[in-house]
Amino acid sequence: MNNFATNPLDRQSELTELGQKALSGSSLTDLYLDAIALMSHHLPVEDCSLWQVLSDSNTLRLVAKQKATLLGEATDIDSRGYRWLQALMQTGQTAVISGQSEQLPLTQPQLISGLCIPIPGTDRPLGLLEILTPEPQNWSQEDLRFGACVAQVLATAIQRKRSETLLQTQTQILEHVATGQGLDAILSSLCLLIESQSPGTVCSILLRDAHKQELLMGAGPSLSSEVAAAFDHLLIAENAGSCGTAAFRGKAVYVEDTQRDPVWADFREFAQQHNIRACWSTPFFSQSGDLLGTFALSHQVPCFPTAHHLNIIKTATHLASIAMEGHRTAEELKQKALFDTLTGLPSRDYFYEQLQRKLQQVQRQQLEGYSRQPALNHFAILFLDVDHFKLVNDSLGHSVGDQLLVAIAQQLKESLRPQDLLARLGGDEFAILLDGVVNHQQAHKIVQRIQRSLAKPLKLKQQEVFTSVSMGITHSTSLYQHPEELLRDADTAMYRAKAHGRGSYVVFDEKMHRQVRSRLWLGNSLRYAIKAIDQGQNPFQLYYQPIFCLRQQQLVGFEALLRWHHPQQGLISPEKFIPVAEETGLIIPLGQWVLEAACQQLSAWEQQFSVPLTMSINVSSQQFLQPNFVKSVESLLQSHRLAGQHLKLEITETVLMESTHYVTDRLEQLQNLGISLSLDDFGTGYSSLNYLYNLPINTLKIDRSFVWGIGQGQDQIVKTIIALAHGLEMNVVAEGIETIEQMQYLHTLGCELGQGYWFARPLEPAAAQQVIAARSHPASLSLPIAE
């Protein structure tokens, strides 16, 4: 029995304190030093060292020591050179160091007595705690249990730190994907993060060639240039190394020793030259099951993966898949933003961009006084609309209508000069930038060429279709500063051309502009309508569209939708008056009325039914940016006795693009009130990916256009949006659900909530009230809820 007895209560108390530090998030280095100090306090320790087992399960690295500060490179020991260490690593049993045995100290060989206590792991020790004493000791069972308890606390801390680090890796990579970073940078970051969590490993990612049965070098920041070059264009085949074989088999290949395993038979000399002794490769796939590439970890000594390695590999392959899918989706979104998928023509966004450049060029030339080449300073815009296109769609079907648009696009391209730019703006609308057009006569010649080309019948599905286009023309002048102004006036001229009869064209002039500005009337009418609210003659009404939990098929809340009943025009669509309200600033008082009316209705329903419901309310960017907006919302909650958790505010990408500290602070203030924040129509704005991760958003709302595209090429975008939301710990609402197939598909992807005509159209308050009343009795609910 040793004579270094201490109070068992003190041991237990300090051991408990060490355990609390392990759970509190202290750094491992601090915890190691605290553990060494604890052992030194309660055992006759001359020196104490802590060794970490590296990724190859054989190499020990000195990470903490009592007697000396660790400086420079850490000391490494290969446990395979010590039979007693190998036995300890396999059995996990504490070894007694004494001069009469083969167990010799790993440090300070002059001290020949002590203990070597393994830090337990799932299948192999995580490290060793070496205790050295000045003279041989007769260790008591209590001493051994105490050492084992300290080792168990360290094991808990190491495993907890591993889990935290792996989660941080996942968060970082998902943020990189969300912010649109390049694929090369994302995959390289993933490799480096994984290597930092598994010391002694070298990580590489190979990507499948889209055209050949080969793997291409995707990322390997720690590989030598020779190894990276050898891995590039690696054949996908049996016995083509770990990666080529894993890609060929479609399952993991864990090679413990490259000098013995047959899959490395053709590469053994190369592996020996570059010190690759173990290589574990796992293929990763797209959500549709297509091979995307392989993820591999290699070591300089023969070894087999532990449970920790398998967890790392599983996470890494999942993140690599998301990165690849996100890259593909971003490219698809970018392509979709710049080019029309039906006709292959440039899109509205691309046309705007080129028109903006042309305007800037003209303005710059005017400022510099370039007048020797007047053609460079002039251009014209044609705005085209297909005459009676709706009639073709209704009579011959949408597929024929699509064929007609493709045929018209081809005819238009053949009628233009090489320097002209043709774009499809959407629907049956096209725009043309006529570069270098100085006067009406030059534009007139091109218009006539277009008219002659379209005068010929087009054959669509064995039917001849005659068509024409109405055109509006705007010429560049110094008055135009923005692309929207040119297109607006060309659009105005086009509508005047339609009034003249099909196949006509009109050149825009200011008089026409003043005559046809119907939006002015709409703006004035809207102003009077808002004034009528204060006079007790409110022409506005809120409808409520139910929102359902897709998993439980249960009502969870409503979205408040605004309607305007005009005394002469009847029901005016929000798509018409909301843009006018935003242009005129009337959206601010109108939005405030919507907030008040929706909160009042929610309060009334809560008092009547005592059921937890949420109310989603759209908030415009102008309304959101008002200085008193947060206070006004807080006041509404207090006056109607509503909990913030029952209110959801839906913002658009316009707010995200104002991503300043001011906006972020405002969003956080709303969240502090318990209010949930939802990003409306997600996916329709490409740049939202660049701002999303910076802002405290709770919910992504998938735009109806993507939901309607399920089964028609939009599936991958929907999958990526849901995966992105869940990766950023957000939930998802899908709007525009119209079929049971859409609902079931979204449910299988993990989408939590949905709304749309499949469940219910927007309802008047009385009808919405009936839905709430029937919530506890689904059988009495007349809505077409899917089984």
PDB file of N, CA, C and O in Angstrom, residues 447-476:
ATOM      1  N   VAL A 447     -38.265  46.235 -88.871  1.00  0.00           N
ATOM      2  CA  VAL A 447     -39.626  45.837 -88.510  1.00  0.00           C
ATOM      3  C   VAL A 447     -40.323  45.199 -89.703  1.00  0.00           C
ATOM      4  O   VAL A 447     -41.009  44.174 -89.579  1.00  0.00           O
ATOM      5  N   GLN A 448     -40.161  45.785 -90.880  1.00  0.00           N
ATOM      6  CA  GLN A 448     -40.783  45.215 -92.075  1.00  0.00           C
ATOM      7  C   GLN A 448     -40.242  43.823 -92.378  1.00  0.00           C
ATOM      8  O   GLN A 448     -40.984  42.928 -92.790  1.00  0.00           O
ATOM      9  N   ARG A 449     -38.942  43.636 -92.156  1.00  0.00           N
ATOM     10  CA  ARG A 449     -38.347  42.320 -92.379  1.00  0.00           C
ATOM     11  C   ARG A 449     -38.952  41.291 -91.417  1.00  0.00           C
ATOM     12  O   ARG A 449     -39.220  40.150 -91.798  1.00  0.00           O
ATOM     13  N   ILE A 450     -39.178  41.701 -90.165  1.00  0.00           N
ATOM     14  CA  ILE A 450     -39.820  40.815 -89.187  1.00  0.00           C
ATOM     15  C   ILE A 450     -41.241  40.484 -89.617  1.00  0.00           C
ATOM     16  O   ILE A 450     -41.675  39.321 -89.569  1.00  0.00           O
ATOM     17  N   GLN A 451     -41.977  41.479 -90.066  1.00  0.00           N
ATOM     18  CA  GLN A 451     -43.361  41.257 -90.472  1.00  0.00           C
ATOM     19  C   GLN A 451     -43.444  40.311 -91.668  1.00  0.00           C
ATOM     20  O   GLN A 451     -44.317  39.437 -91.719  1.00  0.00           O
ATOM     21  N   ARG A 452     -42.542  40.467 -92.642  1.00  0.00           N
ATOM     22  CA  ARG A 452     -42.547  39.575 -93.808  1.00  0.00           C
ATOM     23  C   ARG A 452     -42.223  38.135 -93.405  1.00  0.00           C
ATOM     24  O   ARG A 452     -42.808  37.179 -93.907  1.00  0.00           O
ATOM     25  N   SER A 453     -41.298  37.994 -92.476  1.00  0.00           N
ATOM     26  CA  SER A 453     -40.907  36.652 -92.044  1.00  0.00           C
ATOM     27  C   SER A 453     -42.055  35.944 -91.338  1.00  0.00           C
ATOM     28  O   SER A 453     -42.308  34.757 -91.565  1.00  0.00           O
ATOM     29  N   LEU A 454     -42.780  36.686 -90.494  1.00  0.00           N
ATOM     30  CA  LEU A 454     -43.869  36.075 -89.738  1.00  0.00           C
ATOM     31  C   LEU A 454     -45.157  35.959 -90.546  1.00  0.00           C
ATOM     32  O   LEU A 454     -46.122  35.339 -90.087  1.00  0.00           O
ATOM     33  N   ALA A 455     -45.187  36.537 -91.726  1.00  0.00           N
ATOM     34  CA  ALA A 455     -46.392  36.428 -92.564  1.00  0.00           C
ATOM     35  C   ALA A 455     -46.547  35.023 -93.133  1.00  0.00           C
ATOM     36  O   ALA A 455     -47.650  34.613 -93.519  1.00  0.00           O
ATOM     37  N   LYS A 456     -45.449  34.238 -93.159  1.00  0.00           N
ATOM     38  CA  LYS A 456     -45.528  32.882 -93.673  1.00  0.00           C
ATOM     39  C   LYS A 456     -46.145  31.974 -92.613  1.00  0.00           C
ATOM     40  O   LYS A 456     -45.890  32.138 -91.414  1.00  0.00           O
ATOM     41  N   PRO A 457     -46.945  30.994 -93.030  1.00  0.00           N
ATOM     42  CA  PRO A 457     -47.560  30.083 -92.051  1.00  0.00           C
ATOM     43  C   PRO A 457     -46.503  29.195 -91.386  1.00  0.00           C
ATOM     44  O   PRO A 457     -45.514  28.811 -92.006  1.00  0.00           O
ATOM     45  N   LEU A 458     -46.738  28.880 -90.123  1.00  0.00           N
ATOM     46  CA  LEU A 458     -45.846  28.000 -89.372  1.00  0.00           C
ATOM     47  C   LEU A 458     -46.534  26.658 -89.187  1.00  0.00           C
ATOM     48  O   LEU A 458     -47.710  26.601 -88.795  1.00  0.00           O
ATOM     49  N   LYS A 459     -45.840  25.559 -89.462  1.00  0.00           N
ATOM     50  CA  LYS A 459     -46.416  24.235 -89.322  1.00  0.00           C
ATOM     51  C   LYS A 459     -46.134  23.695 -87.930  1.00  0.00           C
ATOM     52  O   LYS A 459     -44.977  23.513 -87.540  1.00  0.00           O
ATOM     53  N   LEU A 460     -47.206  23.454 -87.161  1.00  0.00           N
ATOM     54  CA  LEU A 460     -47.102  22.945 -85.800  1.00  0.00           C
ATOM     55  C   LEU A 460     -48.031  21.744 -85.678  1.00  0.00           C
ATOM     56  O   LEU A 460     -49.252  21.878 -85.810  1.00  0.00           O
ATOM     57  N   LYS A 461     -47.459  20.544 -85.454  1.00  0.00           N
ATOM     58  CA  LYS A 461     -48.242  19.318 -85.326  1.00  0.00           C
ATOM     59  C   LYS A 461     -49.181  19.130 -86.514  1.00  0.00           C
ATOM     60  O   LYS A 461     -50.394  18.956 -86.353  1.00  0.00           O
ATOM     61  N   GLN A 462     -48.614  19.211 -87.681  1.00  0.00           N
ATOM     62  CA  GLN A 462     -49.351  19.001 -88.938  1.00  0.00           C
ATOM     63  C   GLN A 462     -50.420  20.065 -89.193  1.00  0.00           C
ATOM     64  O   GLN A 462     -51.296  19.888 -90.032  1.00  0.00           O
ATOM     65  N   GLN A 463     -50.384  21.163 -88.433  1.00  0.00           N
ATOM     66  CA  GLN A 463     -51.343  22.239 -88.656  1.00  0.00           C
ATOM     67  C   GLN A 463     -50.584  23.509 -89.020  1.00  0.00           C
ATOM     68  O   GLN A 463     -49.515  23.784 -88.477  1.00  0.00           O
ATOM     69  N   GLU A 464     -51.164  24.257 -89.930  1.00  0.00           N
ATOM     70  CA  GLU A 464     -50.581  25.547 -90.301  1.00  0.00           C
ATOM     71  C   GLU A 464     -51.176  26.631 -89.409  1.00  0.00           C
ATOM     72  O   GLU A 464     -52.398  26.750 -89.291  1.00  0.00           O
ATOM     73  N   VAL A 465     -50.288  27.388 -88.807  1.00  0.00           N
ATOM     74  CA  VAL A 465     -50.721  28.454 -87.910  1.00  0.00           C
ATOM     75  C   VAL A 465     -50.172  29.773 -88.455  1.00  0.00           C
ATOM     76  O   VAL A 465     -48.971  29.909 -88.689  1.00  0.00           O
ATOM     77  N   PHE A 466     -51.070  30.710 -88.656  1.00  0.00           N
ATOM     78  CA  PHE A 466     -50.671  32.056 -89.065  1.00  0.00           C
ATOM     79  C   PHE A 466     -50.604  32.928 -87.823  1.00  0.00           C
ATOM     80  O   PHE A 466     -51.519  32.906 -86.979  1.00  0.00           O
ATOM     81  N   THR A 467     -49.554  33.661 -87.720  1.00  0.00           N
ATOM     82  CA  THR A 467     -49.401  34.504 -86.538  1.00  0.00           C
ATOM     83  C   THR A 467     -48.784  35.840 -86.926  1.00  0.00           C
ATOM     84  O   THR A 467     -48.315  36.032 -88.059  1.00  0.00           O
ATOM     85  N   SER A 468     -48.804  36.740 -85.975  1.00  0.00           N
ATOM     86  CA  SER A 468     -48.188  38.053 -86.153  1.00  0.00           C
ATOM     87  C   SER A 468     -47.829  38.581 -84.777  1.00  0.00           C
ATOM     88  O   SER A 468     -48.227  38.008 -83.754  1.00  0.00           O
ATOM     89  N   VAL A 469     -47.074  39.657 -84.762  1.00  0.00           N
ATOM     90  CA  VAL A 469     -46.715  40.276 -83.488  1.00  0.00           C
ATOM     91  C   VAL A 469     -47.037  41.763 -83.545  1.00  0.00           C
ATOM     92  O   VAL A 469     -46.938  42.396 -84.600  1.00  0.00           O
ATOM     93  N   SER A 470     -47.443  42.290 -82.404  1.00  0.00           N
ATOM     94  CA  SER A 470     -47.603  43.743 -82.255  1.00  0.00           C
ATOM     95  C   SER A 470     -46.331  44.277 -81.624  1.00  0.00           C
ATOM     96  O   SER A 470     -45.789  43.667 -80.693  1.00  0.00           O
ATOM     97  N   MET A 471     -45.870  45.422 -82.138  1.00  0.00           N
ATOM     98  CA  MET A 471     -44.568  45.935 -81.695  1.00  0.00           C
ATOM     99  C   MET A 471     -44.659  47.394 -81.269  1.00  0.00           C
ATOM    100  O   MET A 471     -45.341  48.199 -81.905  1.00  0.00           O
ATOM    101  N   GLY A 472     -43.946  47.682 -80.183  1.00  0.00           N
ATOM    102  CA  GLY A 472     -43.745  49.060 -79.758  1.00  0.00           C
ATOM    103  C   GLY A 472     -42.280  49.398 -79.872  1.00  0.00           C
ATOM    104  O   GLY A 472     -41.416  48.552 -79.575  1.00  0.00           O
ATOM    105  N   ILE A 473     -41.976  50.609 -80.294  1.00  0.00           N
ATOM    106  CA  ILE A 473     -40.583  51.007 -80.538  1.00  0.00           C
ATOM    107  C   ILE A 473     -40.239  52.227 -79.689  1.00  0.00           C
ATOM    108  O   ILE A 473     -41.002  53.203 -79.637  1.00  0.00           O
ATOM    109  N   THR A 474     -39.091  52.156 -79.047  1.00  0.00           N
ATOM    110  CA  THR A 474     -38.559  53.294 -78.298  1.00  0.00           C
ATOM    111  C   THR A 474     -37.152  53.577 -78.799  1.00  0.00           C
ATOM    112  O   THR A 474     -36.343  52.654 -78.918  1.00  0.00           O
ATOM    113  N   HIS A 475     -36.847  54.843 -79.081  1.00  0.00           N
ATOM    114  CA  HIS A 475     -35.501  55.234 -79.500  1.00  0.00           C
ATOM    115  C   HIS A 475     -34.751  55.840 -78.318  1.00  0.00           C
ATOM    116  O   HIS A 475     -35.335  56.556 -77.492  1.00  0.00           O
ATOM    117  N   SER A 476     -33.469  55.560 -78.250  1.00  0.00           N
ATOM    118  CA  SER A 476     -32.655  56.073 -77.153  1.00  0.00           C
ATOM    119  C   SER A 476     -32.531  57.589 -77.254  1.00  0.00           C
ATOM    120  O   SER A 476     -32.334  58.144 -78.331  1.00  0.00           O
TER     121      SER A 476
END
